[in-house]
Amino acid sequence: MYRLMYMSTAAPEMTDESVDILVDRARKKNDALNITGVIGFNGLNFAQILEGQKENILSLMNEIRSDNRHSGIIVTGEREVSKRAYPDFGMRRVHGLDFAAEWSKMQSD
């Protein structure tokens, strides 16, 4: 199992509504790839944690890097883990960027 966290700058046209649509589509895609995680949006930036098979995460990151809805992607953490921190959902939205609880889970496993 592999976990990766990144941050990026949202495109100016991104709104809460457009992010909700993005999360709904990501949930469906992630379910098919057996990827779970969380995404945060504060109106300016995204932060996301993804977990699943390393090959699937890295392939998805290639797609994410080419997505014009954001730029300036910085991977802030990635590592092998023994179990998922978010086993019950393909993608969940965190309002804002308060990832304290999520970051704690990432570090403690």
PDB file of N, CA and C in Angstrom:
ATOM      1  N   MET A   1       0.855  -1.177   0.000  1.00  0.00           N
ATOM      2  CA  MET A   1       0.000   0.000   0.000  1.00  0.00           C
ATOM      3  C   MET A   1       0.901   1.239   0.000  1.00  0.00           C
ATOM      4  N   TYR A   2       0.491   2.250  -0.733  1.00  0.00           N
ATOM      5  CA  TYR A   2       1.288   3.453  -0.925  1.00  0.00           C
ATOM      6  C   TYR A   2       0.418   4.668  -0.630  1.00  0.00           C
ATOM      7  N   ARG A   3       1.005   5.663   0.019  1.00  0.00           N
ATOM      8  CA  ARG A   3       0.274   6.899   0.343  1.00  0.00           C
ATOM      9  C   ARG A   3       1.097   8.088  -0.128  1.00  0.00           C
ATOM     10  N   LEU A   4       0.406   9.051  -0.753  1.00  0.00           N
ATOM     11  CA  LEU A   4       1.056  10.243  -1.287  1.00  0.00           C
ATOM     12  C   LEU A   4       0.209  11.458  -0.942  1.00  0.00           C
ATOM     13  N   MET A   5       0.859  12.553  -0.558  1.00  0.00           N
ATOM     14  CA  MET A   5       0.169  13.816  -0.298  1.00  0.00           C
ATOM     15  C   MET A   5       0.812  14.894  -1.151  1.00  0.00           C
ATOM     16  N   TYR A   6      -0.044  15.738  -1.765  1.00  0.00           N
ATOM     17  CA  TYR A   6       0.474  16.862  -2.533  1.00  0.00           C
ATOM     18  C   TYR A   6      -0.372  18.101  -2.277  1.00  0.00           C
ATOM     19  N   MET A   7       0.187  19.238  -2.641  1.00  0.00           N
ATOM     20  CA  MET A   7      -0.527  20.512  -2.602  1.00  0.00           C
ATOM     21  C   MET A   7      -0.354  21.176  -3.955  1.00  0.00           C
ATOM     22  N   SER A   8      -1.320  22.043  -4.321  1.00  0.00           N
ATOM     23  CA  SER A   8      -1.243  22.762  -5.587  1.00  0.00           C
ATOM     24  C   SER A   8      -2.041  24.055  -5.484  1.00  0.00           C
ATOM     25  N   THR A   9      -1.880  24.903  -6.490  1.00  0.00           N
ATOM     26  CA  THR A   9      -2.615  26.161  -6.579  1.00  0.00           C
ATOM     27  C   THR A   9      -3.776  25.973  -7.543  1.00  0.00           C
ATOM     28  N   ALA A  10      -4.976  26.281  -7.083  1.00  0.00           N
ATOM     29  CA  ALA A  10      -6.174  26.114  -7.904  1.00  0.00           C
ATOM     30  C   ALA A  10      -6.213  27.162  -9.007  1.00  0.00           C
ATOM     31  N   ALA A  11      -6.772  26.786 -10.159  1.00  0.00           N
ATOM     32  CA  ALA A  11      -7.019  27.753 -11.232  1.00  0.00           C
ATOM     33  C   ALA A  11      -8.046  28.762 -10.730  1.00  0.00           C
ATOM     34  N   PRO A  12      -7.967  30.004 -11.191  1.00  0.00           N
ATOM     35  CA  PRO A  12      -8.862  31.054 -10.681  1.00  0.00           C
ATOM     36  C   PRO A  12     -10.353  30.742 -10.819  1.00  0.00           C
ATOM     37  N   GLU A  13     -10.726  29.962 -11.821  1.00  0.00           N
ATOM     38  CA  GLU A  13     -12.148  29.673 -12.025  1.00  0.00           C
ATOM     39  C   GLU A  13     -12.702  28.566 -11.128  1.00  0.00           C
ATOM     40  N   MET A  14     -11.865  27.950 -10.308  1.00  0.00           N
ATOM     41  CA  MET A  14     -12.350  26.874  -9.428  1.00  0.00           C
ATOM     42  C   MET A  14     -13.199  27.460  -8.305  1.00  0.00           C
ATOM     43  N   THR A  15     -14.385  26.896  -8.137  1.00  0.00           N
ATOM     44  CA  THR A  15     -15.317  27.301  -7.096  1.00  0.00           C
ATOM     45  C   THR A  15     -15.640  26.096  -6.231  1.00  0.00           C
ATOM     46  N   ASP A  16     -16.313  26.321  -5.109  1.00  0.00           N
ATOM     47  CA  ASP A  16     -16.742  25.197  -4.276  1.00  0.00           C
ATOM     48  C   ASP A  16     -17.599  24.220  -5.081  1.00  0.00           C
ATOM     49  N   GLU A  17     -18.476  24.748  -5.916  1.00  0.00           N
ATOM     50  CA  GLU A  17     -19.347  23.884  -6.713  1.00  0.00           C
ATOM     51  C   GLU A  17     -18.558  23.052  -7.713  1.00  0.00           C
ATOM     52  N   SER A  18     -17.581  23.673  -8.383  1.00  0.00           N
ATOM     53  CA  SER A  18     -16.789  22.915  -9.355  1.00  0.00           C
ATOM     54  C   SER A  18     -15.913  21.875  -8.653  1.00  0.00           C
ATOM     55  N   VAL A  19     -15.465  22.173  -7.445  1.00  0.00           N
ATOM     56  CA  VAL A  19     -14.680  21.194  -6.687  1.00  0.00           C
ATOM     57  C   VAL A  19     -15.567  20.024  -6.268  1.00  0.00           C
ATOM     58  N   ASP A  20     -16.799  20.292  -5.887  1.00  0.00           N
ATOM     59  CA  ASP A  20     -17.721  19.203  -5.546  1.00  0.00           C
ATOM     60  C   ASP A  20     -17.926  18.264  -6.737  1.00  0.00           C
ATOM     61  N   ILE A  21     -18.050  18.831  -7.935  1.00  0.00           N
ATOM     62  CA  ILE A  21     -18.190  18.016  -9.145  1.00  0.00           C
ATOM     63  C   ILE A  21     -16.919  17.205  -9.376  1.00  0.00           C
ATOM     64  N   LEU A  22     -15.763  17.846  -9.224  1.00  0.00           N
ATOM     65  CA  LEU A  22     -14.475  17.166  -9.373  1.00  0.00           C
ATOM     66  C   LEU A  22     -14.373  15.990  -8.403  1.00  0.00           C
ATOM     67  N   VAL A  23     -14.749  16.199  -7.152  1.00  0.00           N
ATOM     68  CA  VAL A  23     -14.651  15.146  -6.129  1.00  0.00           C
ATOM     69  C   VAL A  23     -15.579  13.984  -6.469  1.00  0.00           C
ATOM     70  N   ASP A  24     -16.783  14.288  -6.955  1.00  0.00           N
ATOM     71  CA  ASP A  24     -17.720  13.227  -7.319  1.00  0.00           C
ATOM     72  C   ASP A  24     -17.152  12.370  -8.451  1.00  0.00           C
ATOM     73  N   ARG A  25     -16.574  13.009  -9.451  1.00  0.00           N
ATOM     74  CA  ARG A  25     -15.971  12.262 -10.564  1.00  0.00           C
ATOM     75  C   ARG A  25     -14.746  11.484 -10.103  1.00  0.00           C
ATOM     76  N   ALA A  26     -13.937  12.102  -9.242  1.00  0.00           N
ATOM     77  CA  ALA A  26     -12.740  11.418  -8.727  1.00  0.00           C
ATOM     78  C   ALA A  26     -13.127  10.190  -7.920  1.00  0.00           C
ATOM     79  N   ARG A  27     -14.188  10.295  -7.130  1.00  0.00           N
ATOM     80  CA  ARG A  27     -14.649   9.164  -6.316  1.00  0.00           C
ATOM     81  C   ARG A  27     -14.957   7.967  -7.217  1.00  0.00           C
ATOM     82  N   LYS A  28     -15.663   8.214  -8.312  1.00  0.00           N
ATOM     83  CA  LYS A  28     -16.019   7.120  -9.230  1.00  0.00           C
ATOM     84  C   LYS A  28     -14.773   6.513  -9.874  1.00  0.00           C
ATOM     85  N   LYS A  29     -13.864   7.352 -10.323  1.00  0.00           N
ATOM     86  CA  LYS A  29     -12.638   6.857 -10.940  1.00  0.00           C
ATOM     87  C   LYS A  29     -11.776   6.110  -9.922  1.00  0.00           C
ATOM     88  N   ASN A  30     -11.646   6.694  -8.724  1.00  0.00           N
ATOM     89  CA  ASN A  30     -10.818   6.075  -7.695  1.00  0.00           C
ATOM     90  C   ASN A  30     -11.366   4.722  -7.263  1.00  0.00           C
ATOM     91  N   ASP A  31     -12.701   4.600  -7.210  1.00  0.00           N
ATOM     92  CA  ASP A  31     -13.301   3.306  -6.873  1.00  0.00           C
ATOM     93  C   ASP A  31     -12.836   2.234  -7.861  1.00  0.00           C
ATOM     94  N   ALA A  32     -12.813   2.580  -9.149  1.00  0.00           N
ATOM     95  CA  ALA A  32     -12.397   1.627 -10.176  1.00  0.00           C
ATOM     96  C   ALA A  32     -10.925   1.256 -10.041  1.00  0.00           C
ATOM     97  N   LEU A  33     -10.114   2.186  -9.528  1.00  0.00           N
ATOM     98  CA  LEU A  33      -8.672   1.955  -9.370  1.00  0.00           C
ATOM     99  C   LEU A  33      -8.293   1.475  -7.975  1.00  0.00           C
ATOM    100  N   ASN A  34      -9.294   1.317  -7.098  1.00  0.00           N
ATOM    101  CA  ASN A  34      -9.063   0.926  -5.707  1.00  0.00           C
ATOM    102  C   ASN A  34      -8.154   1.929  -4.989  1.00  0.00           C
ATOM    103  N   ILE A  35      -8.405   3.224  -5.248  1.00  0.00           N
ATOM    104  CA  ILE A  35      -7.680   4.319  -4.604  1.00  0.00           C
ATOM    105  C   ILE A  35      -8.629   5.008  -3.633  1.00  0.00           C
ATOM    106  N   THR A  36      -8.142   5.324  -2.454  1.00  0.00           N
ATOM    107  CA  THR A  36      -8.916   6.078  -1.465  1.00  0.00           C
ATOM    108  C   THR A  36      -8.155   7.344  -1.109  1.00  0.00           C
ATOM    109  N   GLY A  37      -8.857   8.277  -0.430  1.00  0.00           N
ATOM    110  CA  GLY A  37      -8.166   9.480  -0.005  1.00  0.00           C
ATOM    111  C   GLY A  37      -9.079  10.633   0.344  1.00  0.00           C
ATOM    112  N   VAL A  38      -8.454  11.772   0.563  1.00  0.00           N
ATOM    113  CA  VAL A  38      -9.166  13.009   0.907  1.00  0.00           C
ATOM    114  C   VAL A  38      -8.578  14.151   0.097  1.00  0.00           C
ATOM    115  N   ILE A  39      -9.415  15.177  -0.143  1.00  0.00           N
ATOM    116  CA  ILE A  39      -8.962  16.374  -0.841  1.00  0.00           C
ATOM    117  C   ILE A  39      -9.503  17.587  -0.108  1.00  0.00           C
ATOM    118  N   GLY A  40      -8.665  18.597   0.025  1.00  0.00           N
ATOM    119  CA  GLY A  40      -9.074  19.852   0.651  1.00  0.00           C
ATOM    120  C   GLY A  40      -8.954  20.988  -0.346  1.00  0.00           C
ATOM    121  N   PHE A  41      -9.825  21.996  -0.192  1.00  0.00           N
ATOM    122  CA  PHE A  41      -9.822  23.172  -1.054  1.00  0.00           C
ATOM    123  C   PHE A  41     -10.188  24.368  -0.194  1.00  0.00           C
ATOM    124  N   ASN A  42      -9.367  25.421  -0.254  1.00  0.00           N
ATOM    125  CA  ASN A  42      -9.627  26.605   0.560  1.00  0.00           C
ATOM    126  C   ASN A  42      -9.977  27.835  -0.278  1.00  0.00           C
ATOM    127  N   GLY A  43     -10.313  27.606  -1.549  1.00  0.00           N
ATOM    128  CA  GLY A  43     -10.607  28.710  -2.449  1.00  0.00           C
ATOM    129  C   GLY A  43      -9.405  29.126  -3.278  1.00  0.00           C
ATOM    130  N   LEU A  44      -8.210  28.771  -2.817  1.00  0.00           N
ATOM    131  CA  LEU A  44      -6.969  29.109  -3.526  1.00  0.00           C
ATOM    132  C   LEU A  44      -6.095  27.896  -3.819  1.00  0.00           C
ATOM    133  N   ASN A  45      -6.114  26.929  -2.917  1.00  0.00           N
ATOM    134  CA  ASN A  45      -5.208  25.787  -3.008  1.00  0.00           C
ATOM    135  C   ASN A  45      -5.954  24.475  -2.815  1.00  0.00           C
ATOM    136  N   PHE A  46      -5.324  23.429  -3.345  1.00  0.00           N
ATOM    137  CA  PHE A  46      -5.754  22.060  -3.098  1.00  0.00           C
ATOM    138  C   PHE A  46      -4.698  21.374  -2.245  1.00  0.00           C
ATOM    139  N   ALA A  47      -5.131  20.446  -1.426  1.00  0.00           N
ATOM    140  CA  ALA A  47      -4.248  19.498  -0.756  1.00  0.00           C
ATOM    141  C   ALA A  47      -4.954  18.155  -0.866  1.00  0.00           C
ATOM    142  N   GLN A  48      -4.208  17.119  -1.206  1.00  0.00           N
ATOM    143  CA  GLN A  48      -4.835  15.818  -1.401  1.00  0.00           C
ATOM    144  C   GLN A  48      -3.932  14.720  -0.896  1.00  0.00           C
ATOM    145  N   ILE A  49      -4.552  13.716  -0.275  1.00  0.00           N
ATOM    146  CA  ILE A  49      -3.874  12.486   0.121  1.00  0.00           C
ATOM    147  C   ILE A  49      -4.514  11.362  -0.679  1.00  0.00           C
ATOM    148  N   LEU A  50      -3.678  10.569  -1.334  1.00  0.00           N
ATOM    149  CA  LEU A  50      -4.123   9.417  -2.109  1.00  0.00           C
ATOM    150  C   LEU A  50      -3.473   8.172  -1.540  1.00  0.00           C
ATOM    151  N   GLU A  51      -4.207   7.059  -1.547  1.00  0.00           N
ATOM    152  CA  GLU A  51      -3.616   5.805  -1.095  1.00  0.00           C
ATOM    153  C   GLU A  51      -4.156   4.647  -1.925  1.00  0.00           C
ATOM    154  N   GLY A  52      -3.286   3.689  -2.178  1.00  0.00           N
ATOM    155  CA  GLY A  52      -3.622   2.530  -2.996  1.00  0.00           C
ATOM    156  C   GLY A  52      -2.343   1.863  -3.460  1.00  0.00           C
ATOM    157  N   GLN A  53      -2.451   1.067  -4.514  1.00  0.00           N
ATOM    158  CA  GLN A  53      -1.268   0.425  -5.070  1.00  0.00           C
ATOM    159  C   GLN A  53      -0.370   1.498  -5.686  1.00  0.00           C
ATOM    160  N   LYS A  54       0.920   1.388  -5.466  1.00  0.00           N
ATOM    161  CA  LYS A  54       1.862   2.414  -5.905  1.00  0.00           C
ATOM    162  C   LYS A  54       1.731   2.722  -7.393  1.00  0.00           C
ATOM    163  N   GLU A  55       1.616   1.705  -8.225  1.00  0.00           N
ATOM    164  CA  GLU A  55       1.513   1.916  -9.666  1.00  0.00           C
ATOM    165  C   GLU A  55       0.278   2.749  -9.998  1.00  0.00           C
ATOM    166  N   ASN A  56      -0.843   2.467  -9.333  1.00  0.00           N
ATOM    167  CA  ASN A  56      -2.079   3.215  -9.576  1.00  0.00           C
ATOM    168  C   ASN A  56      -1.947   4.665  -9.117  1.00  0.00           C
ATOM    169  N   ILE A  57      -1.321   4.869  -7.964  1.00  0.00           N
ATOM    170  CA  ILE A  57      -1.148   6.235  -7.448  1.00  0.00           C
ATOM    171  C   ILE A  57      -0.244   7.040  -8.381  1.00  0.00           C
ATOM    172  N   LEU A  58       0.856   6.470  -8.803  1.00  0.00           N
ATOM    173  CA  LEU A  58       1.789   7.193  -9.672  1.00  0.00           C
ATOM    174  C   LEU A  58       1.176   7.470 -11.044  1.00  0.00           C
ATOM    175  N   SER A  59       0.408   6.542 -11.555  1.00  0.00           N
ATOM    176  CA  SER A  59      -0.285   6.763 -12.822  1.00  0.00           C
ATOM    177  C   SER A  59      -1.310   7.890 -12.680  1.00  0.00           C
ATOM    178  N   LEU A  60      -2.077   7.870 -11.589  1.00  0.00           N
ATOM    179  CA  LEU A  60      -3.054   8.931 -11.342  1.00  0.00           C
ATOM    180  C   LEU A  60      -2.353  10.274 -11.176  1.00  0.00           C
ATOM    181  N   MET A  61      -1.209  10.293 -10.507  1.00  0.00           N
ATOM    182  CA  MET A  61      -0.474  11.551 -10.339  1.00  0.00           C
ATOM    183  C   MET A  61      -0.032  12.123 -11.676  1.00  0.00           C
ATOM    184  N   ASN A  62       0.293  11.283 -12.637  1.00  0.00           N
ATOM    185  CA  ASN A  62       0.630  11.782 -13.973  1.00  0.00           C
ATOM    186  C   ASN A  62      -0.559  12.508 -14.588  1.00  0.00           C
ATOM    187  N   GLU A  63      -1.754  11.966 -14.402  1.00  0.00           N
ATOM    188  CA  GLU A  63      -2.964  12.634 -14.893  1.00  0.00           C
ATOM    189  C   GLU A  63      -3.213  13.932 -14.131  1.00  0.00           C
ATOM    190  N   ILE A  64      -3.047  13.888 -12.827  1.00  0.00           N
ATOM    191  CA  ILE A  64      -3.271  15.064 -11.985  1.00  0.00           C
ATOM    192  C   ILE A  64      -2.314  16.190 -12.387  1.00  0.00           C
ATOM    193  N   ARG A  65      -1.082  15.865 -12.658  1.00  0.00           N
ATOM    194  CA  ARG A  65      -0.086  16.873 -13.042  1.00  0.00           C
ATOM    195  C   ARG A  65      -0.462  17.596 -14.346  1.00  0.00           C
ATOM    196  N   SER A  66      -1.190  16.924 -15.219  1.00  0.00           N
ATOM    197  CA  SER A  66      -1.554  17.540 -16.496  1.00  0.00           C
ATOM    198  C   SER A  66      -2.932  18.210 -16.466  1.00  0.00           C
ATOM    199  N   ASP A  67      -3.591  18.203 -15.324  1.00  0.00           N
ATOM    200  CA  ASP A  67      -4.927  18.788 -15.187  1.00  0.00           C
ATOM    201  C   ASP A  67      -4.811  20.304 -15.072  1.00  0.00           C
ATOM    202  N   ASN A  68      -5.488  21.047 -15.953  1.00  0.00           N
ATOM    203  CA  ASN A  68      -5.367  22.504 -15.958  1.00  0.00           C
ATOM    204  C   ASN A  68      -6.226  23.199 -14.901  1.00  0.00           C
ATOM    205  N   ARG A  69      -6.872  22.438 -14.038  1.00  0.00           N
ATOM    206  CA  ARG A  69      -7.655  23.055 -12.951  1.00  0.00           C
ATOM    207  C   ARG A  69      -6.780  23.464 -11.774  1.00  0.00           C
ATOM    208  N   HIS A  70      -5.479  23.157 -11.886  1.00  0.00           N
ATOM    209  CA  HIS A  70      -4.519  23.586 -10.865  1.00  0.00           C
ATOM    210  C   HIS A  70      -3.116  23.579 -11.437  1.00  0.00           C
ATOM    211  N   SER A  71      -2.184  24.150 -10.678  1.00  0.00           N
ATOM    212  CA  SER A  71      -0.784  24.215 -11.111  1.00  0.00           C
ATOM    213  C   SER A  71       0.113  24.197  -9.883  1.00  0.00           C
ATOM    214  N   GLY A  72       1.404  24.143 -10.121  1.00  0.00           N
ATOM    215  CA  GLY A  72       2.365  24.220  -9.021  1.00  0.00           C
ATOM    216  C   GLY A  72       2.286  23.061  -8.050  1.00  0.00           C
ATOM    217  N   ILE A  73       2.130  21.866  -8.548  1.00  0.00           N
ATOM    218  CA  ILE A  73       2.000  20.692  -7.678  1.00  0.00           C
ATOM    219  C   ILE A  73       3.310  20.441  -6.932  1.00  0.00           C
ATOM    220  N   ILE A  74       3.187  20.280  -5.622  1.00  0.00           N
ATOM    221  CA  ILE A  74       4.323  19.940  -4.766  1.00  0.00           C
ATOM    222  C   ILE A  74       3.944  18.702  -3.965  1.00  0.00           C
ATOM    223  N   VAL A  75       4.664  17.608  -4.159  1.00  0.00           N
ATOM    224  CA  VAL A  75       4.448  16.402  -3.358  1.00  0.00           C
ATOM    225  C   VAL A  75       5.095  16.641  -2.004  1.00  0.00           C
ATOM    226  N   THR A  76       4.287  16.591  -0.955  1.00  0.00           N
ATOM    227  CA  THR A  76       4.788  16.893   0.383  1.00  0.00           C
ATOM    228  C   THR A  76       5.091  15.646   1.207  1.00  0.00           C
ATOM    229  N   GLY A  77       4.675  14.493   0.728  1.00  0.00           N
ATOM    230  CA  GLY A  77       4.968  13.252   1.430  1.00  0.00           C
ATOM    231  C   GLY A  77       4.522  12.067   0.607  1.00  0.00           C
ATOM    232  N   GLU A  78       5.298  10.995   0.664  1.00  0.00           N
ATOM    233  CA  GLU A  78       4.915   9.739   0.014  1.00  0.00           C
ATOM    234  C   GLU A  78       5.707   8.613   0.652  1.00  0.00           C
ATOM    235  N   ARG A  79       5.017   7.474   0.844  1.00  0.00           N
ATOM    236  CA  ARG A  79       5.705   6.336   1.439  1.00  0.00           C
ATOM    237  C   ARG A  79       4.842   5.088   1.395  1.00  0.00           C
ATOM    238  N   GLU A  80       5.477   3.965   1.589  1.00  0.00           N
ATOM    239  CA  GLU A  80       4.775   2.692   1.729  1.00  0.00           C
ATOM    240  C   GLU A  80       4.125   2.666   3.110  1.00  0.00           C
ATOM    241  N   VAL A  81       2.917   2.112   3.197  1.00  0.00           N
ATOM    242  CA  VAL A  81       2.210   1.983   4.465  1.00  0.00           C
ATOM    243  C   VAL A  81       1.631   0.573   4.572  1.00  0.00           C
ATOM    244  N   SER A  82       1.330   0.166   5.784  1.00  0.00           N
ATOM    245  CA  SER A  82       0.811  -1.187   5.977  1.00  0.00           C
ATOM    246  C   SER A  82      -0.698  -1.285   5.805  1.00  0.00           C
ATOM    247  N   LYS A  83      -1.397  -0.153   5.969  1.00  0.00           N
ATOM    248  CA  LYS A  83      -2.857  -0.184   5.803  1.00  0.00           C
ATOM    249  C   LYS A  83      -3.349   1.202   5.408  1.00  0.00           C
ATOM    250  N   ARG A  84      -4.582   1.244   4.935  1.00  0.00           N
ATOM    251  CA  ARG A  84      -5.198   2.498   4.515  1.00  0.00           C
ATOM    252  C   ARG A  84      -5.650   3.312   5.726  1.00  0.00           C
ATOM    253  N   ALA A  85      -5.494   4.611   5.630  1.00  0.00           N
ATOM    254  CA  ALA A  85      -6.061   5.517   6.631  1.00  0.00           C
ATOM    255  C   ALA A  85      -7.504   5.860   6.285  1.00  0.00           C
ATOM    256  N   TYR A  86      -7.886   5.702   5.004  1.00  0.00           N
ATOM    257  CA  TYR A  86      -9.213   6.078   4.514  1.00  0.00           C
ATOM    258  C   TYR A  86      -9.848   4.917   3.748  1.00  0.00           C
ATOM    259  N   PRO A  87     -10.103   3.810   4.411  1.00  0.00           N
ATOM    260  CA  PRO A  87     -10.573   2.622   3.688  1.00  0.00           C
ATOM    261  C   PRO A  87     -12.023   2.695   3.221  1.00  0.00           C
ATOM    262  N   ASP A  88     -12.799   3.621   3.734  1.00  0.00           N
ATOM    263  CA  ASP A  88     -14.239   3.592   3.505  1.00  0.00           C
ATOM    264  C   ASP A  88     -14.747   4.518   2.413  1.00  0.00           C
ATOM    265  N   PHE A  89     -13.873   5.240   1.722  1.00  0.00           N
ATOM    266  CA  PHE A  89     -14.352   6.110   0.654  1.00  0.00           C
ATOM    267  C   PHE A  89     -13.290   6.307  -0.422  1.00  0.00           C
ATOM    268  N   GLY A  90     -13.780   6.432  -1.675  1.00  0.00           N
ATOM    269  CA  GLY A  90     -12.892   6.647  -2.808  1.00  0.00           C
ATOM    270  C   GLY A  90     -12.277   8.032  -2.800  1.00  0.00           C
ATOM    271  N   MET A  91     -13.046   9.017  -2.314  1.00  0.00           N
ATOM    272  CA  MET A  91     -12.535  10.381  -2.163  1.00  0.00           C
ATOM    273  C   MET A  91     -13.512  11.139  -1.279  1.00  0.00           C
ATOM    274  N   ARG A  92     -12.969  11.821  -0.306  1.00  0.00           N
ATOM    275  CA  ARG A  92     -13.772  12.647   0.587  1.00  0.00           C
ATOM    276  C   ARG A  92     -13.214  14.055   0.556  1.00  0.00           C
ATOM    277  N   ARG A  93     -14.102  15.030   0.625  1.00  0.00           N
ATOM    278  CA  ARG A  93     -13.664  16.421   0.617  1.00  0.00           C
ATOM    279  C   ARG A  93     -13.553  16.954   2.040  1.00  0.00           C
ATOM    280  N   VAL A  94     -12.436  17.635   2.302  1.00  0.00           N
ATOM    281  CA  VAL A  94     -12.223  18.369   3.541  1.00  0.00           C
ATOM    282  C   VAL A  94     -12.347  19.842   3.182  1.00  0.00           C
ATOM    283  N   HIS A  95     -13.229  20.564   3.848  1.00  0.00           N
ATOM    284  CA  HIS A  95     -13.379  21.985   3.544  1.00  0.00           C
ATOM    285  C   HIS A  95     -12.226  22.747   4.191  1.00  0.00           C
ATOM    286  N   GLY A  96     -11.580  23.574   3.399  1.00  0.00           N
ATOM    287  CA  GLY A  96     -10.369  24.243   3.850  1.00  0.00           C
ATOM    288  C   GLY A  96      -9.189  23.314   3.653  1.00  0.00           C
ATOM    289  N   LEU A  97      -8.110  23.623   4.308  1.00  0.00           N
ATOM    290  CA  LEU A  97      -6.903  22.811   4.185  1.00  0.00           C
ATOM    291  C   LEU A  97      -6.406  22.320   5.536  1.00  0.00           C
ATOM    292  N   ASP A  98      -7.302  22.165   6.491  1.00  0.00           N
ATOM    293  CA  ASP A  98      -6.892  21.688   7.807  1.00  0.00           C
ATOM    294  C   ASP A  98      -6.728  20.179   7.759  1.00  0.00           C
ATOM    295  N   PHE A  99      -5.512  19.771   7.450  1.00  0.00           N
ATOM    296  CA  PHE A  99      -5.206  18.360   7.321  1.00  0.00           C
ATOM    297  C   PHE A  99      -4.496  17.820   8.560  1.00  0.00           C
ATOM    298  N   ALA A 100      -4.650  18.479   9.690  1.00  0.00           N
ATOM    299  CA  ALA A 100      -3.939  18.038  10.897  1.00  0.00           C
ATOM    300  C   ALA A 100      -4.247  16.582  11.208  1.00  0.00           C
ATOM    301  N   ALA A 101      -5.511  16.226  11.219  1.00  0.00           N
ATOM    302  CA  ALA A 101      -5.877  14.840  11.531  1.00  0.00           C
ATOM    303  C   ALA A 101      -5.400  13.901  10.432  1.00  0.00           C
ATOM    304  N   GLU A 102      -5.555  14.326   9.168  1.00  0.00           N
ATOM    305  CA  GLU A 102      -5.129  13.488   8.065  1.00  0.00           C
ATOM    306  C   GLU A 102      -3.610  13.311   8.057  1.00  0.00           C
ATOM    307  N   TRP A 103      -2.873  14.389   8.308  1.00  0.00           N
ATOM    308  CA  TRP A 103      -1.410  14.311   8.339  1.00  0.00           C
ATOM    309  C   TRP A 103      -0.954  13.408   9.485  1.00  0.00           C
ATOM    310  N   SER A 104      -1.627  13.507  10.619  1.00  0.00           N
ATOM    311  CA  SER A 104      -1.298  12.660  11.758  1.00  0.00           C
ATOM    312  C   SER A 104      -1.447  11.189  11.384  1.00  0.00           C
ATOM    313  N   LYS A 105      -2.528  10.844  10.689  1.00  0.00           N
ATOM    314  CA  LYS A 105      -2.723   9.464  10.253  1.00  0.00           C
ATOM    315  C   LYS A 105      -1.617   9.042   9.301  1.00  0.00           C
ATOM    316  N   MET A 106      -1.223   9.947   8.425  1.00  0.00           N
ATOM    317  CA  MET A 106      -0.202   9.628   7.445  1.00  0.00           C
ATOM    318  C   MET A 106       1.125   9.318   8.114  1.00  0.00           C
ATOM    319  N   GLN A 107       1.459  10.042   9.149  1.00  0.00           N
ATOM    320  CA  GLN A 107       2.739   9.874   9.826  1.00  0.00           C
ATOM    321  C   GLN A 107       2.760   8.692  10.791  1.00  0.00           C
ATOM    322  N   SER A 108       1.590   8.326  11.334  1.00  0.00           N
ATOM    323  CA  SER A 108       1.572   7.335  12.401  1.00  0.00           C
ATOM    324  C   SER A 108       1.534   5.896  11.906  1.00  0.00           C
ATOM    325  N   ASP A 109       1.214   5.671  10.649  1.00  0.00           N
ATOM    326  CA  ASP A 109       1.094   4.307  10.152  1.00  0.00           C
ATOM    327  C   ASP A 109       2.436   3.719   9.792  1.00  0.00           C
TER     328      ASP A 109
END
